[in-house]
Structures are given as structure tokens and as C-alpha cells.
mmCIF file of C-alpha atoms in Angstrom:
data_model
loop_
_atom_site.group_PDB
_atom_site.id
_atom_site.type_symbol
_atom_site.label_atom_id
_atom_site.label_comp_id
_atom_site.label_asym_id
_atom_site.label_seq_id
_atom_site.Cartn_x
_atom_site.Cartn_y
_atom_site.Cartn_z
ATOM 1 C CA MET A 1 31.260 16.741 38.035
ATOM 2 C CA ASP A 2 31.075 17.866 34.400
ATOM 3 C CA GLY A 3 27.657 19.423 35.017
ATOM 4 C CA ILE A 4 28.873 21.327 38.080
ATOM 5 C CA PHE A 5 31.966 22.554 36.220
ATOM 6 C CA GLU A 6 29.806 23.694 33.296
ATOM 7 C CA LYS A 7 27.498 25.626 35.630
ATOM 8 C CA LEU A 8 30.441 27.267 37.385
ATOM 9 C CA THR A 9 32.005 28.202 34.056
ATOM 10 C CA THR A 10 28.745 29.662 32.786
ATOM 11 C CA HIS A 11 28.311 31.612 36.004
ATOM 12 C CA PHE A 12 31.852 33.009 35.849
ATOM 13 C CA PHE A 13 31.554 34.121 32.244
ATOM 14 C CA SER A 14 28.195 35.793 32.918
ATOM 15 C CA CYS A 15 29.623 37.592 35.990
ATOM 16 C CA GLU A 16 33.260 37.957 34.943
ATOM 17 C CA PHE A 17 33.433 41.714 35.433
ATOM 18 C CA VAL A 18 31.636 41.463 38.779
ATOM 19 C CA TYR A 19 34.662 39.587 40.072
ATOM 20 C CA ILE A 20 37.155 41.791 38.246
ATOM 21 C CA PHE A 21 35.685 44.979 39.752
ATOM 22 C CA MET A 22 35.333 43.309 43.145
ATOM 23 C CA LEU A 23 39.004 42.310 43.071
ATOM 24 C CA CYS A 24 39.993 45.879 42.153
ATOM 25 C CA SER A 25 37.859 47.282 44.977
ATOM 26 C CA LEU A 26 39.480 44.809 47.411
ATOM 27 C CA ILE A 27 42.964 45.884 46.297
ATOM 28 C CA PHE A 28 42.124 49.558 46.846
ATOM 29 C CA LEU A 29 40.493 48.729 50.201
ATOM 30 C CA ILE A 30 43.679 47.045 51.407
ATOM 31 C CA ALA A 31 45.725 49.963 50.066
ATOM 32 C CA ALA A 32 43.444 52.446 51.851
ATOM 33 C CA ILE A 33 44.050 50.685 55.179
ATOM 34 C CA PHE A 34 47.781 51.276 54.929
ATOM 35 C CA VAL A 35 47.802 54.510 52.923
ATOM 36 C CA ARG A 36 45.071 56.895 54.019
ATOM 37 C CA ASN A 37 44.559 58.716 50.737
ATOM 38 C CA ILE A 38 41.299 60.196 49.525
ATOM 39 C CA ILE A 39 41.975 59.145 45.911
ATOM 40 C CA ILE A 40 42.458 55.499 46.912
ATOM 41 C CA ILE A 41 39.245 55.580 48.964
ATOM 42 C CA ILE A 42 37.363 57.070 45.990
ATOM 43 C CA LEU A 43 38.753 54.362 43.691
ATOM 44 C CA PHE A 44 37.635 51.703 46.168
ATOM 45 C CA SER A 45 34.127 53.211 46.156
ATOM 46 C CA VAL A 46 34.050 53.426 42.358
ATOM 47 C CA PHE A 47 35.043 49.780 41.789
ATOM 48 C CA LEU A 48 32.706 48.550 44.499
ATOM 49 C CA THR A 49 29.847 50.447 42.843
ATOM 50 C CA LEU A 50 30.822 49.001 39.450
ATOM 51 C CA SER A 51 30.853 45.438 40.819
ATOM 52 C CA ILE A 52 27.396 45.874 42.382
ATOM 53 C CA THR A 53 26.030 47.429 39.173
ATOM 54 C CA GLU A 54 27.493 44.596 37.075
ATOM 55 C CA TYR A 55 25.840 42.043 39.346
ATOM 56 C CA LEU A 56 22.434 43.725 39.215
ATOM 57 C CA LEU A 57 22.556 44.067 35.423
ATOM 58 C CA SER A 58 23.500 40.403 35.028
ATOM 59 C CA PHE A 59 19.940 39.359 35.935
ATOM 60 C CA ASN A 60 18.488 40.934 32.767
ATOM 61 C CA ASP A 61 21.448 40.652 30.413
ATOM 62 C CA GLN A 62 22.203 36.979 29.943
ATOM 63 C CA PHE A 63 23.977 35.608 26.917
ATOM 64 C CA SER A 64 24.363 32.158 25.464
ATOM 65 C CA SER A 65 26.847 30.233 23.351
ATOM 66 C CA ASP A 66 24.358 27.605 22.202
ATOM 67 C CA CYS A 67 24.656 28.629 18.545
ATOM 68 C CA VAL A 68 28.419 28.352 18.069
ATOM 69 C CA VAL A 69 28.946 27.123 14.511
ATOM 70 C CA GLN A 70 30.440 23.728 13.827
ATOM 71 C CA TYR A 71 31.942 23.688 10.355
ATOM 72 C CA THR A 72 31.600 20.191 8.972
ATOM 73 C CA ASP A 73 33.260 19.010 5.762
ATOM 74 C CA HIS A 74 30.992 16.088 5.015
ATOM 75 C CA LEU A 75 27.394 15.020 5.654
ATOM 76 C CA ASN A 76 26.665 11.480 6.717
ATOM 77 C CA VAL A 77 23.251 11.176 5.092
ATOM 78 C CA ASN A 78 22.679 7.875 6.868
ATOM 79 C CA LYS A 79 23.073 9.382 10.326
ATOM 80 C CA ILE A 80 20.370 11.820 11.408
ATOM 81 C CA SER A 81 19.557 12.884 14.960
ATOM 82 C CA VAL A 82 16.238 14.359 16.071
ATOM 83 C CA CYS A 83 15.768 16.974 18.779
ATOM 84 C CA ARG A 84 12.650 18.636 20.153
ATOM 85 C CA GLU A 85 12.346 22.378 20.741
ATOM 86 C CA MET A 86 9.506 24.219 22.420
ATOM 87 C CA SER A 87 8.860 27.938 22.640
ATOM 88 C CA ILE A 88 6.555 29.219 25.367
ATOM 89 C CA TYR A 89 5.191 32.708 25.909
ATOM 90 C CA GLU A 90 4.462 33.372 29.563
ATOM 91 C CA ASN A 91 4.303 36.508 31.709
ATOM 92 C CA GLY A 92 5.204 38.692 28.756
ATOM 93 C CA LYS A 93 8.374 36.737 27.911
ATOM 94 C CA GLN A 94 9.304 34.102 25.359
ATOM 95 C CA LYS A 95 11.357 31.143 26.536
ATOM 96 C CA ASN A 96 12.830 28.367 24.420
ATOM 97 C CA TYR A 97 13.460 24.852 25.693
ATOM 98 C CA LYS A 98 15.134 21.819 24.177
ATOM 99 C CA GLY A 99 13.693 18.405 24.998
ATOM 100 C CA ASP A 100 10.733 17.779 27.294
ATOM 101 C CA VAL A 101 9.656 20.554 29.633
ATOM 102 C CA VAL A 102 6.991 21.083 32.289
ATOM 103 C CA TYR A 103 5.080 24.347 31.922
ATOM 104 C CA SER A 104 2.122 26.004 33.624
ATOM 105 C CA ASP A 105 -1.463 25.998 32.370
ATOM 106 C CA LYS A 106 -1.167 29.735 31.723
ATOM 107 C CA ALA A 107 1.687 29.298 29.239
ATOM 108 C CA ASN A 108 1.017 30.018 25.583
ATOM 109 C CA ILE A 109 2.834 27.446 23.427
ATOM 110 C CA LEU A 110 4.197 29.246 20.379
ATOM 111 C CA TYR A 111 5.540 26.063 18.837
ATOM 112 C CA ASP A 112 6.502 22.503 19.697
ATOM 113 C CA VAL A 113 8.589 21.066 16.865
ATOM 114 C CA ARG A 114 11.211 18.475 15.948
ATOM 115 C CA TYR A 115 14.462 19.203 14.140
ATOM 116 C CA SER A 116 16.196 16.445 12.174
ATOM 117 C CA LEU A 117 19.909 17.169 11.947
ATOM 118 C CA TYR A 118 22.968 15.855 10.167
ATOM 119 C CA ASP A 119 26.379 16.191 11.835
ATOM 120 C CA GLY A 120 27.346 19.822 12.458
ATOM 121 C CA ASN A 121 23.710 20.895 12.994
ATOM 122 C CA ILE A 122 22.962 20.928 9.257
ATOM 123 C CA ARG A 123 19.214 20.466 8.958
ATOM 124 C CA TYR A 124 17.816 17.547 7.027
ATOM 125 C CA THR A 125 15.757 18.285 3.919
ATOM 126 C CA LYS A 126 13.803 15.652 2.040
ATOM 127 C CA CYS A 127 15.296 15.496 -1.474
ATOM 128 C CA ASP A 128 17.248 13.290 -3.878
ATOM 129 C CA VAL A 129 20.815 13.500 -2.546
ATOM 130 C CA ASN A 130 22.053 11.603 -5.619
ATOM 131 C CA SER A 131 20.548 14.019 -8.123
ATOM 132 C CA LYS A 132 22.736 15.590 -10.804
ATOM 133 C CA ILE A 133 21.246 18.991 -9.922
ATOM 134 C CA SER A 134 21.565 20.783 -6.565
ATOM 135 C CA TYR A 135 20.182 23.899 -4.891
ATOM 136 C CA ILE A 136 21.819 25.448 -1.815
ATOM 137 C CA PHE A 137 20.148 27.629 0.834
ATOM 138 C CA LEU A 138 22.234 29.995 2.987
ATOM 139 C CA GLY A 139 21.262 32.302 5.826
ATOM 140 C CA CYS A 140 20.235 32.170 9.474
ATOM 141 C CA SER A 141 17.349 30.683 11.464
ATOM 142 C CA PHE A 142 14.925 31.938 8.803
ATOM 143 C CA THR A 143 16.583 29.464 6.438
ATOM 144 C CA PHE A 144 17.236 26.773 9.047
ATOM 145 C CA GLY A 145 13.579 26.854 10.031
ATOM 146 C CA ASP A 146 13.289 27.854 13.682
ATOM 147 C CA GLY A 147 9.807 27.111 14.978
ATOM 148 C CA VAL A 148 8.694 24.815 12.144
ATOM 149 C CA ASN A 149 8.944 21.077 11.572
ATOM 150 C CA ASP A 150 11.141 19.434 8.950
ATOM 151 C CA ASN A 151 8.346 19.433 6.381
ATOM 152 C CA GLN A 152 7.699 23.175 6.849
ATOM 153 C CA THR A 153 11.121 24.780 6.306
ATOM 154 C CA LEU A 154 11.820 26.951 3.268
ATOM 155 C CA PRO A 155 14.291 24.460 1.723
ATOM 156 C CA TYR A 156 11.786 21.628 2.246
ATOM 157 C CA CYS A 157 8.961 23.627 0.670
ATOM 158 C CA PHE A 158 11.222 24.428 -2.296
ATOM 159 C CA SER A 159 12.222 20.769 -2.615
ATOM 160 C CA LYS A 160 8.532 19.865 -2.554
ATOM 161 C CA LYS A 161 7.945 22.263 -5.482
ATOM 162 C CA THR A 162 10.484 20.237 -7.471
ATOM 163 C CA ALA A 163 8.760 16.961 -6.508
ATOM 164 C CA PHE A 164 11.844 16.132 -4.374
ATOM 165 C CA LYS A 165 13.776 15.166 -7.501
ATOM 166 C CA PHE A 166 16.809 17.428 -6.868
ATOM 167 C CA ASN A 167 19.409 17.661 -4.128
ATOM 168 C CA VAL A 168 18.503 20.542 -1.774
ATOM 169 C CA LEU A 169 20.940 21.482 0.991
ATOM 170 C CA ASN A 170 19.912 23.650 3.966
ATOM 171 C CA CYS A 171 23.029 25.538 5.138
ATOM 172 C CA GLY A 172 21.131 28.012 7.293
ATOM 173 C CA VAL A 173 22.869 28.544 10.650
ATOM 174 C CA GLN A 174 20.818 29.824 13.578
ATOM 175 C CA GLY A 175 21.895 33.208 14.890
ATOM 176 C CA HIS A 176 24.472 33.952 12.203
ATOM 177 C CA ALA A 177 24.844 35.988 9.018
ATOM 178 C CA SER A 178 26.952 36.517 5.904
ATOM 179 C CA ASN A 179 30.360 35.860 7.504
ATOM 180 C CA THR A 180 29.239 32.354 8.395
ATOM 181 C CA ALA A 181 27.888 31.868 4.867
ATOM 182 C CA ILE A 182 31.311 32.858 3.477
ATOM 183 C CA ASN A 183 33.056 30.435 5.842
ATOM 184 C CA ILE A 184 30.749 27.634 4.700
ATOM 185 C CA LEU A 185 31.268 28.494 1.024
ATOM 186 C CA ASN A 186 35.038 28.523 1.475
ATOM 187 C CA GLY A 187 34.923 25.180 3.275
ATOM 188 C CA ARG A 188 34.394 21.734 1.799
ATOM 189 C CA LEU A 189 30.861 20.942 2.953
ATOM 190 C CA ILE A 190 29.100 22.021 -0.233
ATOM 191 C CA GLU A 191 31.616 20.640 -2.705
ATOM 192 C CA ASN A 192 31.672 17.278 -0.875
ATOM 193 C CA SER A 193 27.877 17.155 -0.677
ATOM 194 C CA CYS A 194 27.382 18.168 -4.311
ATOM 195 C CA ARG A 195 30.495 16.719 -5.937
ATOM 196 C CA ASN A 196 28.536 14.699 -8.499
ATOM 197 C CA SER A 197 25.985 17.356 -9.362
ATOM 198 C CA GLU A 198 25.650 20.807 -10.894
ATOM 199 C CA ILE A 199 24.630 23.512 -8.432
ATOM 200 C CA LYS A 200 21.962 25.434 -10.293
ATOM 201 C CA ASN A 201 21.326 28.148 -7.721
ATOM 202 C CA PHE A 202 22.330 29.471 -4.305
ATOM 203 C CA PHE A 203 19.702 31.317 -2.252
ATOM 204 C CA TYR A 204 20.795 33.672 0.521
ATOM 205 C CA VAL A 205 17.919 34.728 2.797
ATOM 206 C CA LEU A 206 18.736 38.224 4.081
ATOM 207 C CA ILE A 207 17.179 39.866 7.153
ATOM 208 C CA LEU A 208 18.004 43.277 8.593
ATOM 209 C CA ASP A 209 19.654 41.879 11.710
ATOM 210 C CA HIS A 210 22.437 40.379 9.573
ATOM 211 C CA ILE A 211 24.009 43.824 9.180
ATOM 212 C CA SER A 212 24.873 44.199 12.877
ATOM 213 C CA ARG A 213 25.108 40.461 13.523
ATOM 214 C CA ASN A 214 28.299 40.302 11.449
ATOM 215 C CA PHE A 215 30.039 42.335 14.153
ATOM 216 C CA ARG A 216 28.776 40.845 17.395
ATOM 217 C CA ILE A 217 31.604 39.826 19.686
ATOM 218 C CA LEU A 218 29.952 37.426 22.127
ATOM 219 C CA ASP A 219 28.818 33.974 21.052
ATOM 220 C CA PRO A 220 26.663 33.316 19.185
ATOM 221 C CA SER A 221 28.995 35.424 17.071
ATOM 222 C CA ASP A 222 29.448 35.964 13.376
ATOM 223 C CA ALA A 223 32.379 38.340 13.710
ATOM 224 C CA LYS A 224 35.033 35.814 12.681
ATOM 225 C CA ARG A 225 36.312 34.704 9.295
ATOM 226 C CA TYR A 226 38.711 31.950 8.332
ATOM 227 C CA LYS A 227 42.211 33.265 7.647
ATOM 228 C CA GLU A 228 45.129 30.888 7.299
ATOM 229 C CA SER A 229 42.893 28.019 8.457
ATOM 230 C CA LYS A 230 42.045 29.842 11.701
ATOM 231 C CA LEU A 231 38.942 31.743 12.771
ATOM 232 C CA LYS A 232 39.944 35.353 13.375
ATOM 233 C CA TYR A 233 37.984 38.492 14.189
ATOM 234 C CA ILE A 234 37.355 40.767 11.233
ATOM 235 C CA TYR A 235 38.238 44.452 11.504
ATOM 236 C CA GLN A 236 35.674 46.901 12.806
ATOM 237 C CA PRO A 237 36.035 50.364 14.363
ATOM 238 C CA TYR A 238 36.525 50.051 18.149
ATOM 239 C CA GLY A 239 36.650 46.285 17.686
ATOM 240 C CA ARG A 240 39.454 45.764 20.210
ATOM 241 C CA ILE A 241 37.474 47.642 22.871
ATOM 242 C CA LYS A 242 34.398 45.514 22.118
ATOM 243 C CA ILE A 243 36.443 42.314 22.500
ATOM 244 C CA ILE A 244 38.047 43.377 25.791
ATOM 245 C CA PHE A 245 34.813 44.488 27.456
ATOM 246 C CA ALA A 246 32.406 42.116 25.691
ATOM 247 C CA ARG A 247 31.428 40.317 28.900
ATOM 248 C CA SER A 248 30.784 43.499 30.857
ATOM 249 C CA HIS A 249 27.077 44.095 31.385
ATOM 250 C CA ILE A 250 27.707 47.804 31.966
ATOM 251 C CA PHE A 251 29.603 48.063 28.685
ATOM 252 C CA ARG A 252 26.885 46.235 26.737
ATOM 253 C CA LYS A 253 24.097 48.302 28.269
ATOM 254 C CA ILE A 254 25.665 51.753 28.031
ATOM 255 C CA PHE A 255 28.636 51.919 25.680
ATOM 256 C CA LEU A 256 28.039 49.168 23.100
ATOM 257 C CA PRO A 257 24.830 50.727 21.664
ATOM 258 C CA ALA A 258 26.715 54.003 21.138
ATOM 259 C CA ILE A 259 29.593 52.221 19.366
ATOM 260 C CA ASP A 260 27.234 50.232 17.134
ATOM 261 C CA SER A 261 25.284 53.379 16.284
ATOM 262 C CA HIS A 262 28.532 55.135 15.343
ATOM 263 C CA ASN A 263 29.622 52.128 13.245
ATOM 264 C CA TRP A 264 26.286 51.589 11.481
ATOM 265 C CA GLN A 265 27.362 52.898 8.081
ATOM 266 C CA PHE A 266 30.498 50.732 8.261
ATOM 267 C CA TYR A 267 28.366 47.690 9.077
ATOM 268 C CA ASN A 268 25.958 48.522 6.260
ATOM 269 C CA ASP A 269 28.749 48.919 3.680
ATOM 270 C CA TYR A 270 30.381 45.711 4.885
ATOM 271 C CA MET A 271 27.111 43.812 4.393
ATOM 272 C CA ILE A 272 27.018 44.823 0.743
ATOM 273 C CA GLU A 273 30.690 43.927 0.265
ATOM 274 C CA SER A 274 30.222 40.550 1.945
ATOM 275 C CA LEU A 275 27.301 39.800 -0.370
ATOM 276 C CA SER A 276 29.585 40.711 -3.265
ATOM 277 C CA GLU A 277 32.139 38.256 -1.895
ATOM 278 C CA ILE A 278 29.493 35.544 -1.617
ATOM 279 C CA ASN A 279 28.455 36.246 -5.189
ATOM 280 C CA GLY A 280 32.077 35.979 -6.339
ATOM 281 C CA ILE A 281 32.625 32.653 -4.576
ATOM 282 C CA VAL A 282 29.369 31.271 -5.987
ATOM 283 C CA LYS A 283 30.434 32.235 -9.514
ATOM 284 C CA ASN A 284 34.128 31.385 -9.402
ATOM 285 C CA LYS A 285 34.244 28.341 -7.125
ATOM 286 C CA TYR A 286 30.894 26.741 -7.884
ATOM 287 C CA ASN A 287 30.131 28.118 -11.366
ATOM 288 C CA SER A 288 26.636 28.892 -10.163
ATOM 289 C CA LYS A 289 24.220 31.765 -9.571
ATOM 290 C CA LEU A 290 23.277 33.629 -6.374
ATOM 291 C CA THR A 291 19.793 34.902 -5.617
ATOM 292 C CA ILE A 292 19.340 37.166 -2.598
ATOM 293 C CA VAL A 293 15.940 36.849 -0.931
ATOM 294 C CA ILE A 294 15.340 40.070 1.029
ATOM 295 C CA TRP A 295 12.832 40.312 3.849
ATOM 296 C CA PRO A 296 10.860 43.598 3.692
ATOM 297 C CA GLU A 297 12.719 45.359 6.514
ATOM 298 C CA PHE A 298 15.313 47.220 4.471
ATOM 299 C CA LYS A 299 15.281 50.777 3.222
ATOM 300 C CA GLN A 300 14.829 51.078 -0.527
ATOM 301 C CA VAL A 301 18.277 52.647 -0.917
ATOM 302 C CA PHE A 302 19.892 49.400 0.288
ATOM 303 C CA VAL A 303 17.854 47.297 -2.127
ATOM 304 C CA ASP A 304 18.620 49.713 -4.980
ATOM 305 C CA GLU A 305 22.337 49.470 -4.234
ATOM 306 C CA LEU A 306 22.207 45.692 -4.613
ATOM 307 C CA LYS A 307 20.274 45.979 -7.853
ATOM 308 C CA ASN A 308 22.710 48.581 -9.193
ATOM 309 C CA ARG A 309 25.539 46.155 -8.525
ATOM 310 C CA GLY A 310 23.824 43.554 -10.654
ATOM 311 C CA PHE A 311 22.643 41.187 -7.921
ATOM 312 C CA ASP A 312 19.722 38.889 -8.599
ATOM 313 C CA VAL A 313 17.344 40.175 -5.920
ATOM 314 C CA ILE A 314 13.893 39.139 -4.750
ATOM 315 C CA LEU A 315 12.292 41.652 -2.374
ATOM 316 C CA LEU A 316 9.510 39.932 -0.466
ATOM 317 C CA PRO A 317 6.172 41.767 -0.124
ATOM 318 C CA GLU A 318 5.531 43.849 2.989
ATOM 319 C CA TYR A 319 2.602 41.759 4.179
ATOM 320 C CA PHE A 320 4.987 38.845 4.829
ATOM 321 C CA ASN A 321 5.853 40.675 8.078
ATOM 322 C CA SER A 322 2.309 40.221 9.381
ATOM 323 C CA GLU A 323 1.670 38.025 12.411
ATOM 324 C CA SER A 324 -2.090 38.576 12.159
ATOM 325 C CA LEU A 325 -2.133 37.099 8.645
ATOM 326 C CA GLY A 326 -0.144 34.085 9.847
ATOM 327 C CA TYR A 327 3.117 34.852 8.063
ATOM 328 C CA ARG A 328 5.176 35.197 11.250
ATOM 329 C CA ILE A 329 5.016 33.019 14.368
ATOM 330 C CA SER A 330 3.186 34.977 17.069
ATOM 331 C CA HIS A 331 5.508 36.648 19.630
ATOM 332 C CA ASP A 332 8.465 34.913 17.962
ATOM 333 C CA ARG A 333 8.655 36.626 14.551
ATOM 334 C CA HIS A 334 10.261 33.699 12.751
ATOM 335 C CA PRO A 335 8.633 32.742 9.435
ATOM 336 C CA SER A 336 5.664 30.412 9.671
ATOM 337 C CA ALA A 337 5.058 27.319 7.585
ATOM 338 C CA LYS A 338 2.562 29.366 5.566
ATOM 339 C CA VAL A 339 5.075 31.983 4.459
ATOM 340 C CA ASN A 340 7.771 29.386 3.757
ATOM 341 C CA GLU A 341 5.371 27.701 1.360
ATOM 342 C CA GLU A 342 4.704 30.986 -0.436
ATOM 343 C CA ILE A 343 8.369 32.014 -0.607
ATOM 344 C CA ALA A 344 9.212 28.593 -2.040
ATOM 345 C CA GLY A 345 6.652 29.251 -4.761
ATOM 346 C CA ILE A 346 8.229 32.644 -5.479
ATOM 347 C CA LEU A 347 11.693 31.078 -5.770
ATOM 348 C CA TYR A 348 10.466 28.229 -7.942
ATOM 349 C CA ASN A 349 8.694 30.638 -10.267
ATOM 350 C CA HIS A 350 11.724 32.949 -10.305
ATOM 351 C CA ILE A 351 14.233 30.326 -11.397
ATOM 352 C CA ASN A 352 11.757 29.044 -13.964
ATOM 353 C CA LYS A 353 11.021 32.581 -15.204
ATOM 354 C CA ILE A 354 7.299 32.409 -14.356
ATOM 355 C CA ASP A 355 7.654 35.600 -12.264
ATOM 356 C CA LYS A 356 5.640 38.473 -10.941
ATOM 357 C CA LEU A 357 2.010 37.350 -10.752
ATOM 358 C CA TYR A 358 2.728 35.249 -7.667
ATOM 359 C CA LEU A 359 3.744 38.358 -5.758
ATOM 360 C CA LYS A 360 0.339 40.044 -5.898
ATOM 361 C CA ILE A 361 -1.191 40.620 -2.502
ATOM 362 C CA LYS A 362 -3.894 38.072 -1.759
ATOM 363 C CA VAL A 363 -5.690 39.661 1.172
#
């Protein structure tokens, strides 16, 4: 019964406005039977057309809530679960599956990996959890390690550089951005996990998508912040309209891109301010240092603004975007094990002041 209810719920939420417009068209149809008015007949036609359009668009505009964040306050280091994820490229489309899956001979397997997870989907990293020194990684799936095994993630590769002698915590959350990082920093997870150690450095891995991701309304969403112990939407221009019509396929296809384009400068400015907030929390709450690791997708003016504000910034080299050189997973674009190893070296050299030579292009 639970499975049937879940499928029905998923179907309703993906076609919510189909039924809303259909109900409106039915109301106007009934009204037109009793009151022969051209305006009522036109309204019936309009809502019927909207319901049909919503239904047709629903086939190519699915959304998921698989990445809703669970904020945990404590890690049980003795309890780790393992899940399998596969990504397959077939007929020009990428599809991700959890667990075992049957696929055709024509499918191109992009990756077939295992994720080891603590409670709350915090990814396991081999390290010394009892060390007096800790390092914390924040960010999205680039930090979490989508598409790579446990011994290939960026936090793992960094921990390996330190001979696994420090506590390294991977707080990357798939599909999210700086708002989630702030919620984690303001929570108790880090202080409980590092209560007996000094946090030497926080690393926030920044990709361009984080700017708009902070203001997405549908789950997986990063548009909420903790206020008075409750998750609440942050302000954004036309935010109420986005919330009301978030599940409308017509709205997301036609009107949402125009709103996001109009709001882009607001989103961009907010990203910088949220990084400033992260930096403040890192300094004031944890007495530590923040390093922002920037993927080479940003305009120079954005990077310069961060530098002018005094952020510790590492701008990764342009060739890290290359799939042909093996730095990105083919058709997937997440970082490969190869690039995670190199970024870990950059970070290790950076905190140990060995610097620049590592960044020379080796092609």
C-alpha cells in the first residue's frame, strides 16, 4: 500500500496543475451549460488548453525530491551504510539508478560506484576521527563525490595527502549550495564531530550553478534557511509567484527562465554575501579559516570581487573542465577521480604554503 500511495503522490505532484486547470475548465463547462455566455465558453477553452499543455509538458519536465537535506547533529562513526549508484548513457540521455539495474548491451556505463554513508547522508571519509586537528569540506555533489568511489572523492584524496592522520569531514550535499552550507555551519554537526579537535581549515567548493541553485523552489531546493529553528524561504524578487506556480510545467518552461534572468544580478550579489556569511561563521564560531575553491566557470569580475573582499581563493585551471583529458566524467560533467587527486594536491600545497608550481598545465 505504501508503494502505491507513494506513486500516486508522485504522480499528483508532477501533474498538479493538470488537475487544477482541468477542474477550472469543468467548472466553466458546467457554468456554460446554464449560462450561455461567450466569455465563459472562452474561459472553458482556455483552461482546457492549459490542462492539455501541462500534461504534454509533464513528459519532459520531471522533477525529483531525492536530494532533500537531512540535517543531522551527530555522526555515528560505527554505523555506515553502503549504497550502489550507476549512471548510464543511452539514446542520447543520461540516467541514474540506485541499486542493481538491468540495462541493454547498447548502454554506455558512465560509472558504477558505491557510496558509504553515515546517518543523514554524510559521506564517509577514511581519516583519524580522534585526531586533534580537523579539516571540513563544504559544497555540493562535487564535494560529496558523485560518480566516484569512496577512495576517489576530494576529501578522501586530501586525507590521503595527510597520510590519514587528521579528521576530515565531507559535508558536501548533492544538489545544494551555499544556503545548505550555512545551515550546516549553524547546526551542531560540525561542533559535535570536531569537539575535541582544532578545525584548521574549511574548504568550500564553488561551482557556477550554486548562484541560481540558492533560489530554486522545487526540491531538491536550497532556497530555505533556518530562522527561529524552522526552515523558511529566503527573500527573492517574485519569490511568492515562484512558490505558488512552482509545480506548473508551463510556468517553469515559459515564465521561470524570464524571472531568473531578471533576478540574475540579485542572485549573483547574494552568492557573494552568503560566502561572506560563511566566512564570518567559520571565523567567529569555529575560530578557523575558509578557503574557497572555484571551478573555472566564473567570470573574472566575480573572482576579483571575492579577492577584493579578502577571501582566500583558489581558482582552478581551465583545463580541469576537460572531459577529453579525463578531468570530468564523460557525459556527466562531475569531477573524475583524476581531478580530485590533483585538486587535493593543490589544497595540501596551499595550506602548507608550497603553492603555485603545482598549478602549471601538464599537457
